[in-house]
Coordinates of C-alpha atoms in Angstrom, one line a residue:
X200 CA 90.2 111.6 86.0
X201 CA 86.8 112.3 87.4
X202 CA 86.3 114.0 90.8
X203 CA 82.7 113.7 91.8
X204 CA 79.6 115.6 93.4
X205 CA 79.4 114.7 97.1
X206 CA 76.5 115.5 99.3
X207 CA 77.3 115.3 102.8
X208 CA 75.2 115.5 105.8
X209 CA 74.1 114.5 109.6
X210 CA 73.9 111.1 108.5
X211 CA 77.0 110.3 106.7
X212 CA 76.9 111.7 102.8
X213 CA 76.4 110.1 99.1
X214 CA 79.0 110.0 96.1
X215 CA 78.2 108.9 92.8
X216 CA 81.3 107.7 91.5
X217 CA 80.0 106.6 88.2
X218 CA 77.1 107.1 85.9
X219 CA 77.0 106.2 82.1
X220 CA 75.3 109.1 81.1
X221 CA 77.9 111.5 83.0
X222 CA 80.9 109.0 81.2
X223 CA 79.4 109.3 77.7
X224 CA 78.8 113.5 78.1
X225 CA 82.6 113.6 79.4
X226 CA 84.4 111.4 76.8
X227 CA 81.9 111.4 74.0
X228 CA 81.2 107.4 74.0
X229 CA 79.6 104.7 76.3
X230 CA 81.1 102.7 79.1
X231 CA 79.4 99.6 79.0
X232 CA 79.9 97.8 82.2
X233 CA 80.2 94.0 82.8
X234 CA 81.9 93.2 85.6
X235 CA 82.9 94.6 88.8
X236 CA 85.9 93.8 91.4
X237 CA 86.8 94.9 95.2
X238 CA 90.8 94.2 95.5
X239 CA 92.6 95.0 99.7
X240 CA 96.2 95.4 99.2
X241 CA 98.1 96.0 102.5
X242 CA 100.5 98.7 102.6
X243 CA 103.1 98.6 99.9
X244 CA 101.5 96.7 97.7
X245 CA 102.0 97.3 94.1
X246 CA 99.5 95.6 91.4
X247 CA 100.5 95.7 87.7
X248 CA 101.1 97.1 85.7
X249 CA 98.7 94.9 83.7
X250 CA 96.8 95.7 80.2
X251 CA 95.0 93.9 77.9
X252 CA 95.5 92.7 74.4
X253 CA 94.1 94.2 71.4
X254 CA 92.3 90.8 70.9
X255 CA 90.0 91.4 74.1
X256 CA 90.7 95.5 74.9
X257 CA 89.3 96.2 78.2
X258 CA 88.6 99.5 79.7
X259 CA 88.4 100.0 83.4
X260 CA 87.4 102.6 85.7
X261 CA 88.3 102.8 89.1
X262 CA 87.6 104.4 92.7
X263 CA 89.8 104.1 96.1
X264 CA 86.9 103.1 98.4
X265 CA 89.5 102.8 101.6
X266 CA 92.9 104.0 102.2
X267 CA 94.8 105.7 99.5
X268 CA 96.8 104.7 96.6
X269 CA 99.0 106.0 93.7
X270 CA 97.6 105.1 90.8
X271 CA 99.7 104.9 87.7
X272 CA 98.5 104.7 84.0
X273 CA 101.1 104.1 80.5
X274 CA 100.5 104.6 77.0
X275 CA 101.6 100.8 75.8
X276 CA 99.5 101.5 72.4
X277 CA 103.0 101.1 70.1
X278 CA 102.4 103.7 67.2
X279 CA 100.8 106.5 69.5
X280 CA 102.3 109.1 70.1
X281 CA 102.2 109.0 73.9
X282 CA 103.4 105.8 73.7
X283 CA 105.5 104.7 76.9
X284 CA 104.5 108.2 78.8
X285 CA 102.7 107.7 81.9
X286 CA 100.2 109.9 84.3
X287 CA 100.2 109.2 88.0
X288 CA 97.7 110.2 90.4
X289 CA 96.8 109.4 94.2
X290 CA 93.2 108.6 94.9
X291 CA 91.8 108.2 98.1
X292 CA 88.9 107.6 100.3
X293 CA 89.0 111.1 101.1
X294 CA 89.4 112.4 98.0
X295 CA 86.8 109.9 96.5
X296 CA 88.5 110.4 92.8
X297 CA 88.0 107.9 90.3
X298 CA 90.5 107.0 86.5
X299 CA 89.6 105.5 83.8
X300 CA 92.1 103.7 81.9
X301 CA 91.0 103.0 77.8
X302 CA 92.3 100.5 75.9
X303 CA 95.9 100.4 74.7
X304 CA 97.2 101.3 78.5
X305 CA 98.9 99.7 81.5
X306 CA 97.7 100.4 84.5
X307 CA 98.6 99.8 88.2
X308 CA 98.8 100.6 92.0
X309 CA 100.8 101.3 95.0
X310 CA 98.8 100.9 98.5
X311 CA 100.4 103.5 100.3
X312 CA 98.4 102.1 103.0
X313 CA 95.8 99.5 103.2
X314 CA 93.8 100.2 101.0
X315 CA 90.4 98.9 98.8
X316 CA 90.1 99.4 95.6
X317 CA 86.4 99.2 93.3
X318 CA 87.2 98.0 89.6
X319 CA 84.5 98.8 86.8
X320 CA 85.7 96.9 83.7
X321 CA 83.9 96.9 80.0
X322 CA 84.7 93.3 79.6
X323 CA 85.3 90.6 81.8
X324 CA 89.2 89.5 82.4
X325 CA 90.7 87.1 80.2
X326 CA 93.9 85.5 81.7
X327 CA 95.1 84.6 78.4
X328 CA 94.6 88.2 76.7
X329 CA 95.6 89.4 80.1
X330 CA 99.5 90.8 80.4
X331 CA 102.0 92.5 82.4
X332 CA 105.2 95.2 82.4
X333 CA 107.6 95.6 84.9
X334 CA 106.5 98.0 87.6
X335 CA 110.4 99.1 87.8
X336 CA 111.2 99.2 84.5
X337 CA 113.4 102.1 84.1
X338 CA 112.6 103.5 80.7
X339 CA 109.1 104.4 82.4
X340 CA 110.2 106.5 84.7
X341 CA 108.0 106.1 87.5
X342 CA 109.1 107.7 90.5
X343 CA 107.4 104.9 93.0
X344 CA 108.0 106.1 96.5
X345 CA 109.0 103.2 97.4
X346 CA 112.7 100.8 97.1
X347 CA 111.8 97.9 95.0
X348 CA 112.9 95.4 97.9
X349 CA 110.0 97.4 100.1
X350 CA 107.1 96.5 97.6
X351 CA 105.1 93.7 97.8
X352 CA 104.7 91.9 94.1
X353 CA 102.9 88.8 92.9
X354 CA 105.4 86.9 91.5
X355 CA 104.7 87.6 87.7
X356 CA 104.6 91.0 88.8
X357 CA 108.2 91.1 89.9
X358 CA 109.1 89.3 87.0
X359 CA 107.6 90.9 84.1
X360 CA 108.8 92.1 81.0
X361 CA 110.4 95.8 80.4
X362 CA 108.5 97.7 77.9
X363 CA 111.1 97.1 75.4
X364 CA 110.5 93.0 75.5
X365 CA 106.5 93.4 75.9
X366 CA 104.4 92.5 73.6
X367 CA 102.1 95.4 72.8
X368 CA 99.3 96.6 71.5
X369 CA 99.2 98.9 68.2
X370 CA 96.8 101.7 67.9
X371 CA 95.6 100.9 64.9
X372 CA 94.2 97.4 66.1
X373 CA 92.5 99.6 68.8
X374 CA 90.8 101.5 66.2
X375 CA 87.7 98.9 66.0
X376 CA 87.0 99.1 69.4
X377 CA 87.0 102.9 69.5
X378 CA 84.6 103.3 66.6
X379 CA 82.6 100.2 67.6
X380 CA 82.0 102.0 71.4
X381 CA 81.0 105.1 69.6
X382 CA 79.0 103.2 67.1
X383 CA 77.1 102.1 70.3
X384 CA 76.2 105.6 71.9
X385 CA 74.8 106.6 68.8
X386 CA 72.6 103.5 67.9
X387 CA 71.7 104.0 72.4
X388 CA 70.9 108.0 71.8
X389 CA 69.2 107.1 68.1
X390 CA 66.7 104.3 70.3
X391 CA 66.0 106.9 73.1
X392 CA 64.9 109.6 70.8
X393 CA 67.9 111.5 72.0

């Protein structure tokens, strides 16, 4: 999670959310960007909790520009230690947080009001390397604060898999990506003479 500098003043204020070389210096490998999406969810809205396969791994970061939401991240990398633990966090306009969610993990959303959300993603989606768990699934043990009748779900939302009948990720496939990202910031740092 990455809480940012903000510089208010008369006029308003600034907050850099994100930065490359601030990413890099924090995780110790680049974030290359290439695309970018604003979702609104009304109130109760939950999205996800979608991941990536290890074919096309896709790493997002993201930043509650309007309203607030509880974000909500899972280890589905089968292998990993973590695997199936989760982290939940609210961000907010007012709180101008931001998460970033590697390779290997689910991630989703409750709008606990309406809310707008800014999506930075290292690859562009792919809908047929794109997949889905079960927001509800009890062996996760989210504690949503919201009744499942109350939340709004696309219909392959409500009815995705459980962890247990998803097909996942291992660790090991993520390997490549991992070294190939860090292979990256060193060839970037070699070129700039850092």
């Amino acid at each position: 999670m990455h809480t940012p500098h903000r510089a208010p003043d008369g006029r308003g204020g600034f907050t850099q959310i994100f930065s490359t070389t601030g990413f890099a210096s924090a995780t110790g490998f680049p974030l290359s960007l290439e695309q970018a999406v604003v979702s609104t969810s009304t109130a109760h809205t939950i999205r996800g909790l979608h991941y990536s396969s290890a074919l096309s791994p896709r790493a997002k970061y993201l930043t509650c520009v309007a309203g607030r939401i509880v974000d909500v991240v899972v280890d589905v990398r089968e292998g990993s230690d973590t695997f199936g633990q989760h982290a939940t966090v609210e961000l907010s306009a007012d709180n101008a947080k931001s998460i970033f969610v590697p390779p290997g993990y689910a991630h989703g959303f409750l709008a606990l009001e309406d809310s707008t959300v800014l999506h930075l993603d290292s690859e562009e989606r792919d809908p047929e390397e794109e997949f889905v768990l079960n927001a509800f699934d009890a062996a996760l043990g989210i504690d949503w604060p919201i009744a499942p009748a109350e939340a709004h779900l696309t219909p392959a939302d409500a009815d995705a898999p459980t962890l247990a009948a998803a097909t996942l990720p291992h660790i090991d496939d993520l390997q490549e990506t991992i070294s190939l990202w860090k292979d990256m910031w060193v060839i970037a740092n070699e070129q700039a003479g850092a």
